[in-house]
Amino acid sequence: QKEVEQNSGPLSVPEGAIASLNCTYSDRGSQSFFWYRQYSGKSPELIMFIYSNGDKEDGRFTAQLNKASQYVSLLIRDSQPSDSATYLCAVYTGGFKTIFGAGTRLFVKA
Amino acid sequence: KAGVTQTPRYLIKTRGQQVTLSCSPISGHRSVSWYQQTPGQGLQFLFEYFSETQRNKGNFPGRFSGRQFSNSRSEMNVSTLELGDSALYLCASCVGRGNTEAFFGQGTRLTVV
């Protein structure tokens, strides 16, 4: 079992729709959770982080964390073609080590 | 504020050779992590350094090594290169512990032929 799992996609949504990206992790002691966006040929950049159970909203983005289910998700409202990218879920497991999932490719159709 | 700088951007090496990659973190950031990115595998954690000390290491063979200097700049070295080492190597810096935002460099694209 991989430490951080994501559906590789591609996830295709029409412009204006909600994109839902999911991630599960194996280490129950994981402390911090991050979503990074990576455009083709570019480096990952942070979109959101979440530390506590529940929802955290930032503009069109909402991160959701459920530690009991070891599940974290990212919702993108009013998806735009510019949101088309690979989204990486990252989990800080402690011990100065952050584990990344393989990423979900999102394609927003205009 | 300058971002994370990685050099060189591109490298082509032959099997059996060794290579050294460099990473200069954001000023004031003392933690540097290295990742290998390949299609389908995502980012694989190589190691993390803080104040010249390696604090954690991923599941890579001993051919992969690194170090950090007193100015927080870091290098990673891969000896006896194999074709499977072809990848994008990314360096990330953060202020302290790994539970804060990581800022990535543009990466070094290594091709082993």
PDB file of C-alpha atoms in Angstrom:
ATOM      1  CA  GLN A   1       0.000   0.000   0.000  1.00  0.00           C
ATOM      2  CA  LYS A   2       1.343   3.389  -0.965  1.00  0.00           C
ATOM      3  CA  GLU A   3       1.697   5.912   1.822  1.00  0.00           C
ATOM      4  CA  VAL A   4      -0.302   8.556  -0.049  1.00  0.00           C
ATOM      5  CA  GLU A   5      -2.732   7.498  -2.753  1.00  0.00           C
ATOM      6  CA  GLN A   6      -4.489   9.544  -5.372  1.00  0.00           C
ATOM      7  CA  ASN A   7      -6.487   8.656  -8.442  1.00  0.00           C
ATOM      8  CA  SER A   8      -4.202   9.482 -11.355  1.00  0.00           C
ATOM      9  CA  GLY A   9      -7.078  10.659 -13.553  1.00  0.00           C
ATOM     10  CA  PRO A  10      -7.427  12.425 -15.797  1.00  0.00           C
ATOM     11  CA  LEU A  11     -10.402  14.031 -14.148  1.00  0.00           C
ATOM     12  CA  SER A  12     -12.309  16.015 -16.727  1.00  0.00           C
ATOM     13  CA  VAL A  13     -14.883  18.634 -15.706  1.00  0.00           C
ATOM     14  CA  PRO A  14     -16.654  21.368 -17.680  1.00  0.00           C
ATOM     15  CA  GLU A  15     -15.843  24.992 -17.030  1.00  0.00           C
ATOM     16  CA  GLY A  16     -17.820  26.327 -14.079  1.00  0.00           C
ATOM     17  CA  ALA A  17     -18.289  22.931 -12.457  1.00  0.00           C
ATOM     18  CA  ILE A  18     -16.907  21.687  -9.146  1.00  0.00           C
ATOM     19  CA  ALA A  19     -13.808  19.525  -9.354  1.00  0.00           C
ATOM     20  CA  SER A  20     -13.334  17.069  -6.501  1.00  0.00           C
ATOM     21  CA  LEU A  21      -9.892  15.622  -5.864  1.00  0.00           C
ATOM     22  CA  ASN A  22      -9.313  12.925  -3.296  1.00  0.00           C
ATOM     23  CA  CYS A  23      -6.395  11.538  -1.370  1.00  0.00           C
ATOM     24  CA  THR A  24      -5.941   8.819   1.241  1.00  0.00           C
ATOM     25  CA  TYR A  25      -2.950   8.258   3.473  1.00  0.00           C
ATOM     26  CA  SER A  26      -1.734   5.332   5.512  1.00  0.00           C
ATOM     27  CA  ASP A  27       0.075   6.848   8.508  1.00  0.00           C
ATOM     28  CA  ARG A  28      -2.426   7.641  11.257  1.00  0.00           C
ATOM     29  CA  GLY A  29       0.138   9.849  12.937  1.00  0.00           C
ATOM     30  CA  SER A  30       0.283  12.228   9.987  1.00  0.00           C
ATOM     31  CA  GLN A  31       0.164  15.802  11.120  1.00  0.00           C
ATOM     32  CA  SER A  32      -0.140  18.200   8.220  1.00  0.00           C
ATOM     33  CA  PHE A  33      -1.721  17.962   4.803  1.00  0.00           C
ATOM     34  CA  PHE A  34      -1.005  19.974   1.704  1.00  0.00           C
ATOM     35  CA  TRP A  35      -2.319  20.377  -1.809  1.00  0.00           C
ATOM     36  CA  TYR A  36       0.120  21.467  -4.473  1.00  0.00           C
ATOM     37  CA  ARG A  37      -0.626  22.322  -8.071  1.00  0.00           C
ATOM     38  CA  GLN A  38       1.851  21.515 -10.807  1.00  0.00           C
ATOM     39  CA  TYR A  39       1.475  22.824 -14.314  1.00  0.00           C
ATOM     40  CA  SER A  40       3.133  20.872 -17.088  1.00  0.00           C
ATOM     41  CA  GLY A  41       6.841  21.613 -17.160  1.00  0.00           C
ATOM     42  CA  LYS A  42       6.679  23.639 -13.951  1.00  0.00           C
ATOM     43  CA  SER A  43       7.412  23.030 -10.289  1.00  0.00           C
ATOM     44  CA  PRO A  44       4.751  22.313  -7.687  1.00  0.00           C
ATOM     45  CA  GLU A  45       3.293  25.292  -5.872  1.00  0.00           C
ATOM     46  CA  LEU A  46       1.236  25.244  -2.709  1.00  0.00           C
ATOM     47  CA  ILE A  47      -2.508  25.829  -2.982  1.00  0.00           C
ATOM     48  CA  MET A  48      -3.674  24.986   0.505  1.00  0.00           C
ATOM     49  CA  PHE A  49      -2.713  23.310   3.724  1.00  0.00           C
ATOM     50  CA  ILE A  50      -4.882  21.905   6.474  1.00  0.00           C
ATOM     51  CA  TYR A  51      -3.983  20.639   9.929  1.00  0.00           C
ATOM     52  CA  SER A  52      -7.317  20.000  11.662  1.00  0.00           C
ATOM     53  CA  ASN A  53     -10.374  17.923  10.886  1.00  0.00           C
ATOM     54  CA  GLY A  54     -13.040  19.725   8.949  1.00  0.00           C
ATOM     55  CA  ASP A  55     -13.116  22.161   6.080  1.00  0.00           C
ATOM     56  CA  LYS A  56     -10.849  25.042   5.196  1.00  0.00           C
ATOM     57  CA  GLU A  57     -11.831  27.473   2.503  1.00  0.00           C
ATOM     58  CA  ASP A  58      -9.672  29.843   0.485  1.00  0.00           C
ATOM     59  CA  GLY A  59     -11.371  31.531  -2.427  1.00  0.00           C
ATOM     60  CA  ARG A  60     -12.554  28.893  -4.884  1.00  0.00           C
ATOM     61  CA  PHE A  61     -10.660  26.158  -3.053  1.00  0.00           C
ATOM     62  CA  THR A  62     -11.846  24.080  -0.104  1.00  0.00           C
ATOM     63  CA  ALA A  63      -9.715  21.475   1.611  1.00  0.00           C
ATOM     64  CA  GLN A  64     -11.428  18.818   3.685  1.00  0.00           C
ATOM     65  CA  LEU A  65      -9.732  16.576   6.221  1.00  0.00           C
ATOM     66  CA  ASN A  66     -11.068  13.494   7.961  1.00  0.00           C
ATOM     67  CA  LYS A  67      -8.347  11.970  10.112  1.00  0.00           C
ATOM     68  CA  ALA A  68     -10.524   9.085  11.282  1.00  0.00           C
ATOM     69  CA  SER A  69     -10.960   7.977   7.678  1.00  0.00           C
ATOM     70  CA  GLN A  70      -7.422   9.067   6.737  1.00  0.00           C
ATOM     71  CA  TYR A  71      -8.846  11.060   3.893  1.00  0.00           C
ATOM     72  CA  VAL A  72      -8.200  14.527   2.552  1.00  0.00           C
ATOM     73  CA  SER A  73      -9.858  16.183  -0.398  1.00  0.00           C
ATOM     74  CA  LEU A  74      -9.709  19.370  -2.432  1.00  0.00           C
ATOM     75  CA  LEU A  75     -12.747  20.967  -3.999  1.00  0.00           C
ATOM     76  CA  ILE A  76     -12.362  23.553  -6.730  1.00  0.00           C
ATOM     77  CA  ARG A  77     -15.501  25.575  -7.327  1.00  0.00           C
ATOM     78  CA  ASP A  78     -16.250  27.380 -10.587  1.00  0.00           C
ATOM     79  CA  SER A  79     -13.449  25.482 -12.316  1.00  0.00           C
ATOM     80  CA  GLN A  80     -11.573  27.397 -14.976  1.00  0.00           C
ATOM     81  CA  PRO A  81      -9.440  26.132 -17.874  1.00  0.00           C
ATOM     82  CA  SER A  82      -6.479  27.682 -16.064  1.00  0.00           C
ATOM     83  CA  ASP A  83      -7.054  25.165 -13.265  1.00  0.00           C
ATOM     84  CA  SER A  84      -6.009  22.372 -15.639  1.00  0.00           C
ATOM     85  CA  ALA A  85      -2.929  20.904 -13.990  1.00  0.00           C
ATOM     86  CA  THR A  86      -1.760  18.007 -11.859  1.00  0.00           C
ATOM     87  CA  TYR A  87      -2.756  18.256  -8.209  1.00  0.00           C
ATOM     88  CA  LEU A  88      -0.451  16.687  -5.679  1.00  0.00           C
ATOM     89  CA  CYS A  89      -1.536  15.664  -2.224  1.00  0.00           C
ATOM     90  CA  ALA A  90       1.274  15.825   0.327  1.00  0.00           C
ATOM     91  CA  VAL A  91       1.339  14.546   3.876  1.00  0.00           C
ATOM     92  CA  TYR A  92       3.811  15.446   6.586  1.00  0.00           C
ATOM     93  CA  THR A  93       4.257  12.275   8.556  1.00  0.00           C
ATOM     94  CA  GLY A  94       6.620  13.707  11.121  1.00  0.00           C
ATOM     95  CA  GLY A  95      10.301  12.867  11.207  1.00  0.00           C
ATOM     96  CA  PHE A  96      11.068  15.696   8.778  1.00  0.00           C
ATOM     97  CA  LYS A  97       9.557  13.795   5.875  1.00  0.00           C
ATOM     98  CA  THR A  98       6.757  14.905   3.560  1.00  0.00           C
ATOM     99  CA  ILE A  99       5.290  12.241   1.307  1.00  0.00           C
ATOM    100  CA  PHE A 100       3.634  13.127  -1.964  1.00  0.00           C
ATOM    101  CA  GLY A 101       1.003  11.247  -3.869  1.00  0.00           C
ATOM    102  CA  ALA A 102       1.502  10.568  -7.556  1.00  0.00           C
ATOM    103  CA  GLY A 103      -0.962  13.334  -8.418  1.00  0.00           C
ATOM    104  CA  THR A 104      -4.309  13.668 -10.151  1.00  0.00           C
ATOM    105  CA  ARG A 105      -4.448  15.273 -13.566  1.00  0.00           C
ATOM    106  CA  LEU A 106      -7.335  17.704 -13.871  1.00  0.00           C
ATOM    107  CA  PHE A 107      -8.630  18.905 -17.211  1.00  0.00           C
ATOM    108  CA  VAL A 108     -11.205  21.701 -17.298  1.00  0.00           C
ATOM    109  CA  LYS A 109     -13.019  21.923 -20.596  1.00  0.00           C
ATOM    110  CA  ALA A 110     -13.955  25.370 -21.869  1.00  0.00           C
TER     111      ALA A 110
ATOM    112  CA  LYS B   1      13.115  37.687  -2.414  1.00  0.00           C
ATOM    113  CA  ALA B   2      14.909  35.177  -4.596  1.00  0.00           C
ATOM    114  CA  GLY B   3      13.315  31.775  -4.941  1.00  0.00           C
ATOM    115  CA  VAL B   4      14.888  28.354  -4.767  1.00  0.00           C
ATOM    116  CA  THR B   5      17.632  28.024  -7.350  1.00  0.00           C
ATOM    117  CA  GLN B   6      18.696  24.721  -8.804  1.00  0.00           C
ATOM    118  CA  THR B   7      21.620  24.193 -11.107  1.00  0.00           C
ATOM    119  CA  PRO B   8      22.082  22.962 -13.687  1.00  0.00           C
ATOM    120  CA  ARG B   9      18.645  22.894 -15.284  1.00  0.00           C
ATOM    121  CA  TYR B  10      19.480  20.085 -17.685  1.00  0.00           C
ATOM    122  CA  LEU B  11      22.065  17.337 -17.696  1.00  0.00           C
ATOM    123  CA  ILE B  12      22.855  14.441 -19.961  1.00  0.00           C
ATOM    124  CA  LYS B  13      25.120  11.778 -18.521  1.00  0.00           C
ATOM    125  CA  THR B  14      26.284   8.334 -19.512  1.00  0.00           C
ATOM    126  CA  ARG B  15      25.627   5.187 -17.511  1.00  0.00           C
ATOM    127  CA  GLY B  16      28.271   4.661 -14.880  1.00  0.00           C
ATOM    128  CA  GLN B  17      29.123   8.332 -14.497  1.00  0.00           C
ATOM    129  CA  GLN B  18      28.361  10.379 -11.429  1.00  0.00           C
ATOM    130  CA  VAL B  19      26.542  13.670 -11.150  1.00  0.00           C
ATOM    131  CA  THR B  20      26.231  16.482  -8.620  1.00  0.00           C
ATOM    132  CA  LEU B  21      23.196  18.720  -8.445  1.00  0.00           C
ATOM    133  CA  SER B  22      23.010  21.970  -6.517  1.00  0.00           C
ATOM    134  CA  CYS B  23      20.226  23.750  -4.676  1.00  0.00           C
ATOM    135  CA  SER B  24      20.243  27.194  -3.085  1.00  0.00           C
ATOM    136  CA  PRO B  25      17.232  27.656  -0.803  1.00  0.00           C
ATOM    137  CA  ILE B  26      15.325  30.815  -0.132  1.00  0.00           C
ATOM    138  CA  SER B  27      17.266  33.122   2.145  1.00  0.00           C
ATOM    139  CA  GLY B  28      16.478  32.271   5.755  1.00  0.00           C
ATOM    140  CA  HIS B  29      15.239  28.775   4.977  1.00  0.00           C
ATOM    141  CA  ARG B  30      17.294  26.155   6.718  1.00  0.00           C
ATOM    142  CA  SER B  31      15.508  23.005   5.605  1.00  0.00           C
ATOM    143  CA  VAL B  32      16.179  21.526   2.182  1.00  0.00           C
ATOM    144  CA  SER B  33      14.481  18.420   0.836  1.00  0.00           C
ATOM    145  CA  TRP B  34      15.216  16.565  -2.371  1.00  0.00           C
ATOM    146  CA  TYR B  35      12.714  14.668  -4.495  1.00  0.00           C
ATOM    147  CA  GLN B  36      12.875  12.556  -7.612  1.00  0.00           C
ATOM    148  CA  GLN B  37       9.950  12.949  -9.983  1.00  0.00           C
ATOM    149  CA  THR B  38       9.183  10.434 -12.718  1.00  0.00           C
ATOM    150  CA  PRO B  39       5.991   9.945 -14.762  1.00  0.00           C
ATOM    151  CA  GLY B  40       3.533   7.807 -12.857  1.00  0.00           C
ATOM    152  CA  GLN B  41       5.582   7.752  -9.648  1.00  0.00           C
ATOM    153  CA  GLY B  42       5.087  11.299  -8.552  1.00  0.00           C
ATOM    154  CA  LEU B  43       7.568  12.862  -6.179  1.00  0.00           C
ATOM    155  CA  GLN B  44       9.697  10.332  -4.344  1.00  0.00           C
ATOM    156  CA  PHE B  45      11.369  11.626  -1.190  1.00  0.00           C
ATOM    157  CA  LEU B  46      15.160  11.358  -1.273  1.00  0.00           C
ATOM    158  CA  PHE B  47      16.366  13.139   1.863  1.00  0.00           C
ATOM    159  CA  GLU B  48      16.009  16.199   4.029  1.00  0.00           C
ATOM    160  CA  TYR B  49      18.707  18.401   5.513  1.00  0.00           C
ATOM    161  CA  PHE B  50      18.583  20.995   8.254  1.00  0.00           C
ATOM    162  CA  SER B  51      21.576  22.870   9.577  1.00  0.00           C
ATOM    163  CA  GLU B  52      23.978  20.594   7.729  1.00  0.00           C
ATOM    164  CA  THR B  53      22.409  17.437   9.206  1.00  0.00           C
ATOM    165  CA  GLN B  54      20.481  14.821   7.315  1.00  0.00           C
ATOM    166  CA  ARG B  55      17.311  14.302   9.309  1.00  0.00           C
ATOM    167  CA  ASN B  56      15.585  11.737   7.141  1.00  0.00           C
ATOM    168  CA  LYS B  57      16.232   9.628   4.094  1.00  0.00           C
ATOM    169  CA  GLY B  58      13.917   7.926   1.623  1.00  0.00           C
ATOM    170  CA  ASN B  59      14.146   4.436   0.187  1.00  0.00           C
ATOM    171  CA  PHE B  60      16.864   5.015  -2.356  1.00  0.00           C
ATOM    172  CA  PRO B  61      20.114   3.093  -2.789  1.00  0.00           C
ATOM    173  CA  GLY B  62      23.339   4.358  -1.299  1.00  0.00           C
ATOM    174  CA  ARG B  63      24.341   5.716  -4.705  1.00  0.00           C
ATOM    175  CA  PHE B  64      22.208   8.699  -3.814  1.00  0.00           C
ATOM    176  CA  SER B  65      23.783  10.996  -1.284  1.00  0.00           C
ATOM    177  CA  GLY B  66      23.618  14.586  -0.266  1.00  0.00           C
ATOM    178  CA  ARG B  67      25.007  17.244   1.955  1.00  0.00           C
ATOM    179  CA  GLN B  68      24.238  20.704   3.179  1.00  0.00           C
ATOM    180  CA  PHE B  69      26.630  23.539   3.745  1.00  0.00           C
ATOM    181  CA  SER B  70      26.687  26.148   6.479  1.00  0.00           C
ATOM    182  CA  ASN B  71      24.950  28.658   4.190  1.00  0.00           C
ATOM    183  CA  SER B  72      22.081  26.130   3.758  1.00  0.00           C
ATOM    184  CA  ARG B  73      22.967  25.405   0.145  1.00  0.00           C
ATOM    185  CA  SER B  74      22.646  21.726  -0.596  1.00  0.00           C
ATOM    186  CA  GLU B  75      24.043  19.290  -3.098  1.00  0.00           C
ATOM    187  CA  MET B  76      22.982  15.828  -4.038  1.00  0.00           C
ATOM    188  CA  ASN B  77      25.207  13.317  -5.720  1.00  0.00           C
ATOM    189  CA  VAL B  78      24.336  10.232  -7.684  1.00  0.00           C
ATOM    190  CA  SER B  79      27.163   7.828  -8.403  1.00  0.00           C
ATOM    191  CA  THR B  80      27.309   5.014 -10.934  1.00  0.00           C
ATOM    192  CA  LEU B  81      24.354   6.341 -12.862  1.00  0.00           C
ATOM    193  CA  GLU B  82      21.755   3.955 -14.225  1.00  0.00           C
ATOM    194  CA  LEU B  83      19.211   4.510 -16.983  1.00  0.00           C
ATOM    195  CA  GLY B  84      16.459   4.441 -14.365  1.00  0.00           C
ATOM    196  CA  ASP B  85      17.930   7.495 -12.675  1.00  0.00           C
ATOM    197  CA  SER B  86      16.633   9.629 -15.515  1.00  0.00           C
ATOM    198  CA  ALA B  87      14.163  11.967 -13.848  1.00  0.00           C
ATOM    199  CA  LEU B  88      13.401  15.467 -12.736  1.00  0.00           C
ATOM    200  CA  TYR B  89      15.142  16.190  -9.443  1.00  0.00           C
ATOM    201  CA  LEU B  90      13.407  18.793  -7.362  1.00  0.00           C
ATOM    202  CA  CYS B  91      14.690  20.622  -4.370  1.00  0.00           C
ATOM    203  CA  ALA B  92      12.350  22.249  -1.870  1.00  0.00           C
ATOM    204  CA  SER B  93      13.128  24.614   0.952  1.00  0.00           C
ATOM    205  CA  CYS B  94      11.127  25.577   3.960  1.00  0.00           C
ATOM    206  CA  VAL B  95      11.639  27.644   7.036  1.00  0.00           C
ATOM    207  CA  GLY B  96      12.078  24.892   9.557  1.00  0.00           C
ATOM    208  CA  ARG B  97      10.229  21.709  10.138  1.00  0.00           C
ATOM    209  CA  GLY B  98       8.523  19.869   7.302  1.00  0.00           C
ATOM    210  CA  ASN B  99       5.051  20.799   8.414  1.00  0.00           C
ATOM    211  CA  THR B 100       5.195  24.162   6.706  1.00  0.00           C
ATOM    212  CA  GLU B 101       4.942  25.203   3.088  1.00  0.00           C
ATOM    213  CA  ALA B 102       7.698  23.926   0.832  1.00  0.00           C
ATOM    214  CA  PHE B 103       8.949  26.118  -1.977  1.00  0.00           C
ATOM    215  CA  PHE B 104      10.279  24.251  -4.972  1.00  0.00           C
ATOM    216  CA  GLY B 105      13.032  25.064  -7.371  1.00  0.00           C
ATOM    217  CA  GLN B 106      12.618  24.613 -11.118  1.00  0.00           C
ATOM    218  CA  GLY B 107      14.346  21.270 -10.946  1.00  0.00           C
ATOM    219  CA  THR B 108      17.208  19.592 -12.739  1.00  0.00           C
ATOM    220  CA  ARG B 109      16.248  17.340 -15.624  1.00  0.00           C
ATOM    221  CA  LEU B 110      18.726  14.464 -15.662  1.00  0.00           C
ATOM    222  CA  THR B 111      18.897  12.158 -18.640  1.00  0.00           C
ATOM    223  CA  VAL B 112      21.080   9.078 -18.442  1.00  0.00           C
ATOM    224  CA  VAL B 113      21.995   7.492 -21.772  1.00  0.00           C
TER     225      VAL B 113
END
